[in-house]
XYZ file of C-alpha atoms in Angstrom:
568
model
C 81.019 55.608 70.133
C 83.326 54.048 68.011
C 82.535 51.024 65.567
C 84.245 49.132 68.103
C 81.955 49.913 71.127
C 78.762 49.270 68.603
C 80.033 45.580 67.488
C 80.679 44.911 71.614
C 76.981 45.622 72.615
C 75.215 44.162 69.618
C 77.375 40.999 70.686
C 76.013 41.544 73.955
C 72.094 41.955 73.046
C 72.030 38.612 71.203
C 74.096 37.188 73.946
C 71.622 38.596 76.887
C 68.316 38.063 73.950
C 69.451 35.556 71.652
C 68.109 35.919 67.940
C 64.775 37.051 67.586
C 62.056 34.401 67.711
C 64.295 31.490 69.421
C 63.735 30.095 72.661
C 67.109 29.203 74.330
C 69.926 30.644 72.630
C 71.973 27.319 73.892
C 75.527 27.671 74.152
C 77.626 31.052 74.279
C 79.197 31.937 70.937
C 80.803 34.645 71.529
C 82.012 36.978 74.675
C 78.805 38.571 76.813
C 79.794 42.086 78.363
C 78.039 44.262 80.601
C 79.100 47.708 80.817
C 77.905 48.560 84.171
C 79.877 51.736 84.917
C 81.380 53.902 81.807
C 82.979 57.360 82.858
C 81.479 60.349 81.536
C 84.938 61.549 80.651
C 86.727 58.764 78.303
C 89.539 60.559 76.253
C 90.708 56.831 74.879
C 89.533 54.035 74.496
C 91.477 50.013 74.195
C 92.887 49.707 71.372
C 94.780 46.133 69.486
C 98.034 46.554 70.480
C 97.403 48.262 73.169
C 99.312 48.293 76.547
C 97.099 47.835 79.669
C 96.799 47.610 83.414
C 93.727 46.168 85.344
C 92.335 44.242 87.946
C 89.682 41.504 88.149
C 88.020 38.773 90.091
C 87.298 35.599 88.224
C 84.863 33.325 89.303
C 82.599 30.237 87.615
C 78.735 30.583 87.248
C 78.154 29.017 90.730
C 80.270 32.528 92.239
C 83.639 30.034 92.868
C 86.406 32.544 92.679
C 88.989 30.755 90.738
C 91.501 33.685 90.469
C 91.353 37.459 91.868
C 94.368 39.892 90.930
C 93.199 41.807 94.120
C 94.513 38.908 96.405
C 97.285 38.959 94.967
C 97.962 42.458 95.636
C 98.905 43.767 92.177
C 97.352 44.569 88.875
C 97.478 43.005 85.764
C 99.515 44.314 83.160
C 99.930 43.477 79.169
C 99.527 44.260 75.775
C 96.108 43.703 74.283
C 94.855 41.363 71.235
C 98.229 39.688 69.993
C 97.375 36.271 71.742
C 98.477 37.048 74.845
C 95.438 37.047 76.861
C 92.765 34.154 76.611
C 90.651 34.944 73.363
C 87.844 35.843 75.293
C 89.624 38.555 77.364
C 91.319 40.038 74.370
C 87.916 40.228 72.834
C 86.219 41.663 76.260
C 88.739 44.225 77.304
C 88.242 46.438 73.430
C 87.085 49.553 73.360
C 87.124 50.298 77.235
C 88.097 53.873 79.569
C 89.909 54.112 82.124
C 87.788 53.212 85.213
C 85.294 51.826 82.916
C 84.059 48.198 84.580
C 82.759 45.735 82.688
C 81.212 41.908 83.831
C 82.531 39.689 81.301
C 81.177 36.136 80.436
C 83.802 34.035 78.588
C 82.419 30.819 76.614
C 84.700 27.775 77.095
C 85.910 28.026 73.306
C 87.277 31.407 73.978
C 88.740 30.573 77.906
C 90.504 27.351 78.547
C 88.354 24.995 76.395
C 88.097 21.033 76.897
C 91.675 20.854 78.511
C 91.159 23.765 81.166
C 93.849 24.586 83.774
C 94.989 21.822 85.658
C 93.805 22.233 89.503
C 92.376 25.526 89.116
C 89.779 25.593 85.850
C 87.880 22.335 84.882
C 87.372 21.053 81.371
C 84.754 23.348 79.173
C 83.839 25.883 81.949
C 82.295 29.014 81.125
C 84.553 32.123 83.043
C 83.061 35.229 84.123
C 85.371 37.968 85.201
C 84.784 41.421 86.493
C 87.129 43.982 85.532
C 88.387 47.448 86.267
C 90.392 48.920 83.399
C 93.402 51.110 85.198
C 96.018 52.406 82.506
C 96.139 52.183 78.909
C 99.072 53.463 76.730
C 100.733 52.403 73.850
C 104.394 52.254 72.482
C 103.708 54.868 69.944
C 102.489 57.432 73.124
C 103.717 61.165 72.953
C 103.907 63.491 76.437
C 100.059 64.839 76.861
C 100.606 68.210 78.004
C 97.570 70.413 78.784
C 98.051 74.264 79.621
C 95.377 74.376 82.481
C 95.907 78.169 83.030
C 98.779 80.590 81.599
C 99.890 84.021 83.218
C 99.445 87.180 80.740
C 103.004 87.892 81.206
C 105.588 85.947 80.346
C 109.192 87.122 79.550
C 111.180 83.706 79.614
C 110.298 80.435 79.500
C 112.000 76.807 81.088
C 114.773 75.880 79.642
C 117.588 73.118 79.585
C 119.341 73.254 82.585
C 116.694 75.646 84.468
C 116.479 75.586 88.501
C 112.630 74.796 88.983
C 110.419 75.505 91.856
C 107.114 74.030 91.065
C 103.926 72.196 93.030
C 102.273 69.188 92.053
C 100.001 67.074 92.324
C 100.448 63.260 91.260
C 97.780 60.871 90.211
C 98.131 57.358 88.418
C 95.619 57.450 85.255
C 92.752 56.209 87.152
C 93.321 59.224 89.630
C 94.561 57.164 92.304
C 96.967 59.689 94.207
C 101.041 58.785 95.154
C 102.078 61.616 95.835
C 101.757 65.972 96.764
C 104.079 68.525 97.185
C 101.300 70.304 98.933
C 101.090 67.756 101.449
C 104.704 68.358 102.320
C 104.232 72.345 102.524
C 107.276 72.688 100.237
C 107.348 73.382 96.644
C 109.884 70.096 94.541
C 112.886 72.024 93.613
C 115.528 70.636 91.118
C 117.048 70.986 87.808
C 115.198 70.365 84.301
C 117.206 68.419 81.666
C 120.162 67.194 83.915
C 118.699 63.671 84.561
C 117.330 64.823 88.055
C 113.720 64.321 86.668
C 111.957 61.052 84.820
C 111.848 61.875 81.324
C 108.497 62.926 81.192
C 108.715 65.401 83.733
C 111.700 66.775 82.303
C 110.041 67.243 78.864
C 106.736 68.438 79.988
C 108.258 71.345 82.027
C 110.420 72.828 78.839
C 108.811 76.189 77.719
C 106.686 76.424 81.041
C 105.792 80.427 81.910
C 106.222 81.377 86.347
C 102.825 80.837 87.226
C 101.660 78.679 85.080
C 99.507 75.217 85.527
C 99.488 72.467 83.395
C 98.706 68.704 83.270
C 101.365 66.589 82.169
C 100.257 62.942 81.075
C 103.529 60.523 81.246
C 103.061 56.622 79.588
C 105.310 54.455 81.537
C 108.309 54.228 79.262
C 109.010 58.554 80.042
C 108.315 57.604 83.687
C 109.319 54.281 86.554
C 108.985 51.802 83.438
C 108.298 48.408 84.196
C 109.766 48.509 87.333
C 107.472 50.833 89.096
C 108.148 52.873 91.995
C 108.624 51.588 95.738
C 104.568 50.334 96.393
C 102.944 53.609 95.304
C 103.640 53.406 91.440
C 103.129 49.815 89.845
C 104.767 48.565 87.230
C 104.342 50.151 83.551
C 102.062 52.586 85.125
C 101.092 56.093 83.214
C 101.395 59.274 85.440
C 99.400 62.438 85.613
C 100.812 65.391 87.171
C 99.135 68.589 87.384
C 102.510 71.087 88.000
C 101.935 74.754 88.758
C 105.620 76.497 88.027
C 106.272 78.607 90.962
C 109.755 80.174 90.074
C 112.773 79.050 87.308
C 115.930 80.898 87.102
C 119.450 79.716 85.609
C 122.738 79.377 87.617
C 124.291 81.775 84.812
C 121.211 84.322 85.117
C 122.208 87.950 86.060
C 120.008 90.469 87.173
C 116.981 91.489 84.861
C 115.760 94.692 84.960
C 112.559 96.434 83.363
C 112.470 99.662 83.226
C 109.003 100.922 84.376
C 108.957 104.551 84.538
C 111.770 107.191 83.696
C 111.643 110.463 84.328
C 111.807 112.238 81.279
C 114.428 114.606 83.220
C 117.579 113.172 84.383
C 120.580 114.934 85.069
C 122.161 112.482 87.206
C 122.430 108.742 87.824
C 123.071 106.746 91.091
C 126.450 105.136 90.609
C 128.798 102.684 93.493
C 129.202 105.175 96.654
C 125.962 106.838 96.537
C 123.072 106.809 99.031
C 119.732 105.678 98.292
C 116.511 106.282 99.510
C 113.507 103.956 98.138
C 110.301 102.097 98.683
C 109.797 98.838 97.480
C 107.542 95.556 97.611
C 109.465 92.287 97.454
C 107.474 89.427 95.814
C 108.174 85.877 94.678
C 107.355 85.150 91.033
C 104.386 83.518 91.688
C 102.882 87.092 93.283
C 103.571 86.371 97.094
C 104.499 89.291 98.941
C 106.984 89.133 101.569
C 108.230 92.706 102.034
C 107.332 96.071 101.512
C 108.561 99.287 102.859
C 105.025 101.174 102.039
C 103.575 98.929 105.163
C 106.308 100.624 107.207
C 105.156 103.812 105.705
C 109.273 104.653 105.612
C 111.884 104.334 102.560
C 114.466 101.739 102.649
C 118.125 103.926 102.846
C 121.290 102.358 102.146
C 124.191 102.792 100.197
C 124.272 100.835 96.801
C 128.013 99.046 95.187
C 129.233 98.419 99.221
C 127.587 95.037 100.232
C 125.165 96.665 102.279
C 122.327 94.936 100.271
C 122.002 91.386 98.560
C 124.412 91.486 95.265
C 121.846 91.525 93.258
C 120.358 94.694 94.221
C 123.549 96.235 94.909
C 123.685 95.550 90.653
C 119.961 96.467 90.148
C 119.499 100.026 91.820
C 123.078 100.834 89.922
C 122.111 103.769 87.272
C 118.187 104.404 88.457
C 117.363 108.173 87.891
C 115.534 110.152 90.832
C 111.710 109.325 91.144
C 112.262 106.211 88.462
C 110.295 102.632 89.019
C 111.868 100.075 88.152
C 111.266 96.213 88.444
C 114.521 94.311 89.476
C 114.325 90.074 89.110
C 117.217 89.055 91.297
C 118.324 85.227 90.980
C 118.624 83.419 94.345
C 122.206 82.954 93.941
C 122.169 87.144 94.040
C 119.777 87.496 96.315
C 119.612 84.394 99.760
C 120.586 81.180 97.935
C 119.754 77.960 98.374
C 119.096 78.616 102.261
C 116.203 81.363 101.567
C 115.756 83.526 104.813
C 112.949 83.495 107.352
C 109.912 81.870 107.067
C 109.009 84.058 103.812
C 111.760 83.821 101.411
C 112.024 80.259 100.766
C 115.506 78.036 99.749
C 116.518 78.852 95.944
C 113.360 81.697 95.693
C 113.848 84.098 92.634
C 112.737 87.815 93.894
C 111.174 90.608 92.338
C 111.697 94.022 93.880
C 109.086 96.862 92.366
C 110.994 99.987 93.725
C 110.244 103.457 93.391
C 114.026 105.562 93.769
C 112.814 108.554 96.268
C 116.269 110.816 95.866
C 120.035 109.747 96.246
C 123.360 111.483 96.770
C 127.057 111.012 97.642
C 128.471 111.970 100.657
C 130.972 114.413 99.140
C 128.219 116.133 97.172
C 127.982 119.876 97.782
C 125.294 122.150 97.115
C 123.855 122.073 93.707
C 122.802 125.629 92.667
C 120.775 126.459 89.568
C 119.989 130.230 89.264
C 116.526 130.500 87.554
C 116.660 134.485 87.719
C 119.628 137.050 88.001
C 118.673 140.798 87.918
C 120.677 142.602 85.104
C 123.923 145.251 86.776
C 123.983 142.835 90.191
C 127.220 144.208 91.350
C 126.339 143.732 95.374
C 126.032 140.115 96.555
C 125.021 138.776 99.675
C 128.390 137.336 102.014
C 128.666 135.897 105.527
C 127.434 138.404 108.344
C 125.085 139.745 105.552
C 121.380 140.402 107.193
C 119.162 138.592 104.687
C 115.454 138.555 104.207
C 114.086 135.962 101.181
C 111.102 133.550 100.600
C 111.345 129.967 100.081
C 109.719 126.277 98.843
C 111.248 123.746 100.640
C 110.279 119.911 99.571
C 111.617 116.560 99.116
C 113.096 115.575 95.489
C 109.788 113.470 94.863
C 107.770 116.886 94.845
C 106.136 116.280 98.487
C 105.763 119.627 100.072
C 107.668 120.423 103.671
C 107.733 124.057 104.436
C 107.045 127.287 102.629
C 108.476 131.013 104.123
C 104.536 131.992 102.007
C 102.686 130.162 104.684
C 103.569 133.210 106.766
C 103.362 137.002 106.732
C 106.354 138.196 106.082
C 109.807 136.261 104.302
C 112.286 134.319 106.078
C 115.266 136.525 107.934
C 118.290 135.406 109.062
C 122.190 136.876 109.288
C 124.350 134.691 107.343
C 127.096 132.618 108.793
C 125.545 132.050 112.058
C 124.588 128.576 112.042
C 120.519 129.833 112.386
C 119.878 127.683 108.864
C 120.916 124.513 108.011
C 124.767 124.663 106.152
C 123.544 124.150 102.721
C 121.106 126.815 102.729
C 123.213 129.204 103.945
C 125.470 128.542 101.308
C 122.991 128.477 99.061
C 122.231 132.168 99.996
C 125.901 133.332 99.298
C 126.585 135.560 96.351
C 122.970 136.054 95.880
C 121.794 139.771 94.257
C 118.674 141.149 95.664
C 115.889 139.966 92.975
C 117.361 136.813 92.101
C 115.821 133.161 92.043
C 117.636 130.281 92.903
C 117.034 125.825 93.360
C 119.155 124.567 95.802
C 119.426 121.127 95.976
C 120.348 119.709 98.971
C 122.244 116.814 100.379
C 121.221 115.369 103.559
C 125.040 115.821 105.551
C 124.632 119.657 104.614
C 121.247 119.435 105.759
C 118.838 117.431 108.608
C 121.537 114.546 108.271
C 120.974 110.983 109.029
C 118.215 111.779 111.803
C 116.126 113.898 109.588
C 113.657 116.865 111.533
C 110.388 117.332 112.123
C 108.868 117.015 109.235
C 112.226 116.101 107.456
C 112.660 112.470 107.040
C 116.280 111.330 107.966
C 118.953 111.282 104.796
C 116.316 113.469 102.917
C 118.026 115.326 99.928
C 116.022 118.880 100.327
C 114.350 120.896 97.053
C 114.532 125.007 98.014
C 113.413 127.166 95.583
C 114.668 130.666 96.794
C 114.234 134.648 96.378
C 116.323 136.834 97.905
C 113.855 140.073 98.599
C 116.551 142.061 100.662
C 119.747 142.394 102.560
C 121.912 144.371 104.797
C 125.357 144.636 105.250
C 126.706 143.045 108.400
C 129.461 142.916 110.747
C 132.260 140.579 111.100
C 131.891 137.863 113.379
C 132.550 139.260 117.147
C 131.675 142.583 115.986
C 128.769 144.916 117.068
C 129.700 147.786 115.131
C 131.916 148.725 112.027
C 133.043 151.846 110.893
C 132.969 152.313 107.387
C 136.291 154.275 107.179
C 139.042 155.139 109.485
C 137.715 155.916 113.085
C 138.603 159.581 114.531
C 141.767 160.249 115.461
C 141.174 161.815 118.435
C 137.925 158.954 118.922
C 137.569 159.737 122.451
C 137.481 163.704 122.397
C 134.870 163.699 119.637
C 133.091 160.328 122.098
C 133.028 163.285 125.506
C 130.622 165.294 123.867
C 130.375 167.920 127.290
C 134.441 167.542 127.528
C 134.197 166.910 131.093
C 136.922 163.613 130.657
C 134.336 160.688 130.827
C 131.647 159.607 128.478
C 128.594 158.259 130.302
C 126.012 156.111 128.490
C 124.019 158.743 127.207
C 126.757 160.343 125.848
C 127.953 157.119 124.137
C 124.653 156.174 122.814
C 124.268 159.459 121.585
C 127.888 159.342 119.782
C 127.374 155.844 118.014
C 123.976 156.719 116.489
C 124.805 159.629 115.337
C 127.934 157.724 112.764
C 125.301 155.384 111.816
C 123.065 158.293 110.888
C 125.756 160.331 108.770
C 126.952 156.791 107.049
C 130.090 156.426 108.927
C 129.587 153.208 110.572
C 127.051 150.700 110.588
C 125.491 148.128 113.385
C 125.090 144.882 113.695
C 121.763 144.393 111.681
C 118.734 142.943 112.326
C 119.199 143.745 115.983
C 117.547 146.095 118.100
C 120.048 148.950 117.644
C 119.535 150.258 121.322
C 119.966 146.899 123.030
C 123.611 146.903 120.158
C 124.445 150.158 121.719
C 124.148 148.970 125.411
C 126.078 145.759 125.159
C 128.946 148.369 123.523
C 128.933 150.643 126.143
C 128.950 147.540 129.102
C 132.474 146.058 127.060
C 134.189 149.479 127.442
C 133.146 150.724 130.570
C 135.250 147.875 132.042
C 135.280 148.379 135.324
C 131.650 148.900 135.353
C 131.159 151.839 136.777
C 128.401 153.868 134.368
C 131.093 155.411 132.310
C 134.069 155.367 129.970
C 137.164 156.273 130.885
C 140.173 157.099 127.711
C 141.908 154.222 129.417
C 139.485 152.248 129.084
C 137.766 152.891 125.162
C 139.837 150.306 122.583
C 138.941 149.674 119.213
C 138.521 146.008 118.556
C 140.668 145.793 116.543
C 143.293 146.914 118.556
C 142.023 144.434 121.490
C 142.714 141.665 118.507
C 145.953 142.788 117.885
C 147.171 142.988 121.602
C 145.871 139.150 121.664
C 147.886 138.014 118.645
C 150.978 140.057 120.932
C 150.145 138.615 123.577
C 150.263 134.711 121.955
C 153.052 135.659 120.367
């Protein structure tokens, strides 16, 4: 209690008792008060000089009200103990909080005396008033600004000439409320140091973190002055705001980027053109969420540089390395302006994408092979037609596992050039040597495409890691046998094995495996060599009548010519 406060109540003991010993105490000297209702919180207390705002009812010792600031609808406001007030008010209103109410008995000699007012207060009459104390403030008053909560993180604080989004809450110093962004559902959204704010407010938001709360005491002259506010804030009144700082961001912001996790390998870089495949989660700065492509359990694909996405991710995702997080803080005039979109991404919101890049490629990008293992003297190399047989690892750039040829008994076969395997693997397989080791990577338009397969999300760049464990010459297209040299001369004397002038199938079957068994020719391979030999015999014998006649045997090749001939 200050000395103040003690000098009050022993004036009001020897008012109330009188001295000790004495019977009446006869005529008031000094002011009587009765605290009857002190705060338990009282952060300042009236001061001389000070700057207050109350209201009363006065009233004579019978209970005559000669004089109520509450009839007349507005408080009392003035500056305390330089002669202002009656004496006895000056003297009653020290030391008091806000809310604090006090009964206060004013002696005649320190109220209107032996003249009195004329009509209203009669010659030598003893005033009692009780009072409410509502504001106090001096001249001198700084900004009170309490941090009420601060998040851990905080790269950038408010500046001059900031866009602010913030809630509030605002209360007059006795807590009477005037006003809530809450109520309204909508955060107050304006500019900090432009003269859009009360000078208080514009103040006690500079070097505010997103996400933080404070309280923000504002004496009158930062605030409506003596001129109040419409009928919610009186005149000369102190305002308390409690602000939480939802988002800030500065018409000349670019995109900010943090760099969360980078692969320590990274041969390539997304760049304008490329295709992108990513999951994100899209918050507002103060934590909302309002998107996120994990609860679609599917990547976000698009191309990045080409408008496809808001500017400032189009800027953001430029650069990212395969499997890299990054955070990207895009400024609403980069991301949906002042308009917002939806009923989640509100008018002048700044967003913050946490993405994590899945793969990307171009769409001219071929195959990219990396040999891991090439067997010393490799002089024979796989080509189209070639009968191949390897083993594979097939997953997605972000290591999740597809298909494996080692889930199954025996490796992967297929004949080259036949459109059996996607186009990038069988390019891939090209100019492989039995023995060697290869990592194909993939892009989607040489492999599933846009549509993906089962299993194979669509625009998925693939991972193969690939053996080669054997092949066999093939045939060219069209072909079902080759000969390995010149054919016979006389091709169908040696064909008519019993020279009787026609070659049955026995005989022809008989013929054809016996080249492939002294190296002269060689079949279509991985075919069932019969079945080969049967679809020969059925093109020559023409007419189909169970044999070949030596009209009727041509070499392919000779059929190929007449047709060039023949276009010709």
């Amino acid at each position: 209690m200050s000395p103040g406060s003690i000098l009050l109540l022993l004036l009001l003991l020897l008012s109330v008792l009188g001295a000790p010993g004495l019977g009446d105490p006869g005529p008031l000297e000094d002011v009587v008060i009765d605290r009857y209702y002190i705060p338990k919180i009282c952060l300042r207390e009236v001061q001389m000089g000070d700057f207050i705002r109350y209201h009363y009812n006065g009233t004579f010792k019978d209970g005559k009200k000669f004089d109520s600031s509450y009839d007349r609808g507005a408080t009392v406001a003035g500056v305390v103990g330089v002669g202002r007030l009656i004496t006895g008010m000056d003297r009653g209103l020290q030391g008091m909080c806000v809310n604090e109410r006090r009964h206060l008995i004013v002696p005649p000699h320190l109220g209107y005396g032996s003249i009195g007012v004329a009509g209203l207060i009669p010659p030598d009459a003893t005033l009692y008033f009780d009072v409410v104390m509502l504001d106090i403030w001096n001249k001198d008053d700084k900004l009170q600004i309490t941090t009420l909560s601060k998040p851990e993180r905080c790269n950038r604080t408010v500046e001059n000439s900031d866009f602010v989004r913030y809630h509030y809450n605002g209360t007059l110093l006795d807590g009477t409320p005037f006003d809530s962004s809450y109520s309204k559902d909508s955060t107050y959204d304006t500019y900090v140091g432009t003269g859009w704010l009360i000078k208080g407010m514009d103040q006690g938001l500079l070097g505010m973190c997103a996400g933080e709360k404070r309280s923000i005491i504002i004496p009158p002259f930062l605030a409506y002055g003596e001129k109040g506010y419409g009928t919610v804030i009186p005149p000369q009144a102190s305002l308390v705001f409690s602000v939480l700082l939802v988002d800030f961001h500065n018409p000349k912001d670019s995109v900010f980027l943090e760099h969360l996790e980078v692969p320590e390998s990274c041969k390539r870089r997304a760049v304008t053109g490329d295709f992108i495949r990513y999951h994100y989660n899209g918050t507002l700065m103060d934590g909302t969420l309002f998107d996120s492509s994990y609860s679609r359990n599917d990547t976000y694909n698009t191309y990045i540089g080409k408008g496809y996405i808001i500017p400032g991710m189009d800027q953001g995702l430029q650069g990212v390395c395969v499997g890299e997080r990054r955070r990207v803080v895009v400024p609403p005039h980069l991301a949906y302006g002042e308009n917002g979109t939806g009923n989640k991404i509100p008018g002048s919101a700044v967003l913050i994408f946490d993405v994590h890049i899945i793969d990307f490629h171009n769409p001219a990008d071929p195959v990219e092979i990396e040999t891991v293992y090439r067997p010393e003297g490799c002089n024979i190399t796989t080509r189209d037609r070639d009968f191949v047989r390897y083993h594979y690892n097939c997953s997605l750039l972000d290591g999740t596992k597809l298909f494996s040829s080692h889930d199954y008994e025996k490796p992967q076969e297929v004949t080259l050039g036949t459109n059996k395997v996607i186009e990038g693997l069988n390019s891939g397989l090209l100019n492989m040597c039995t023995g060697e080791r290869r990592v194909l990577i993939i892009p989607p338009h040489l492999g599933h495409g846009e549509s993906g397969a089962r299993g194979v999300p669509g625009s998925a760049v693939l991972r193969f890691e690939v053996e080669l464990i054997s092949m066999e010459e093939g045939v060219p297209e069209g072909y079902l046998f080759i000969w390995h040299g010149d054919p016979p001369a006389s091709l169908y004397e040696q064909m008519d094995l019993n020279k009787d002038g026609e070659i049955p199938a026995d005989e022809f079957s008989t013929f054809i495996k016996t080249q492939v068994a002294e190296g002269k020719g060689r079949l279509m391979p991985s075919s069932d060599p019969e079945k080969v030999i049967a679809d020969m015999f059925r093109n020559q014998d023409r007419n189909q009548d169970g044999k070949i006649t030596s009209e009727e045997l041509k070499l392919k090749s000779d059929e190929d010519q007449e047709k060039i001939h023949e276009e010709l």
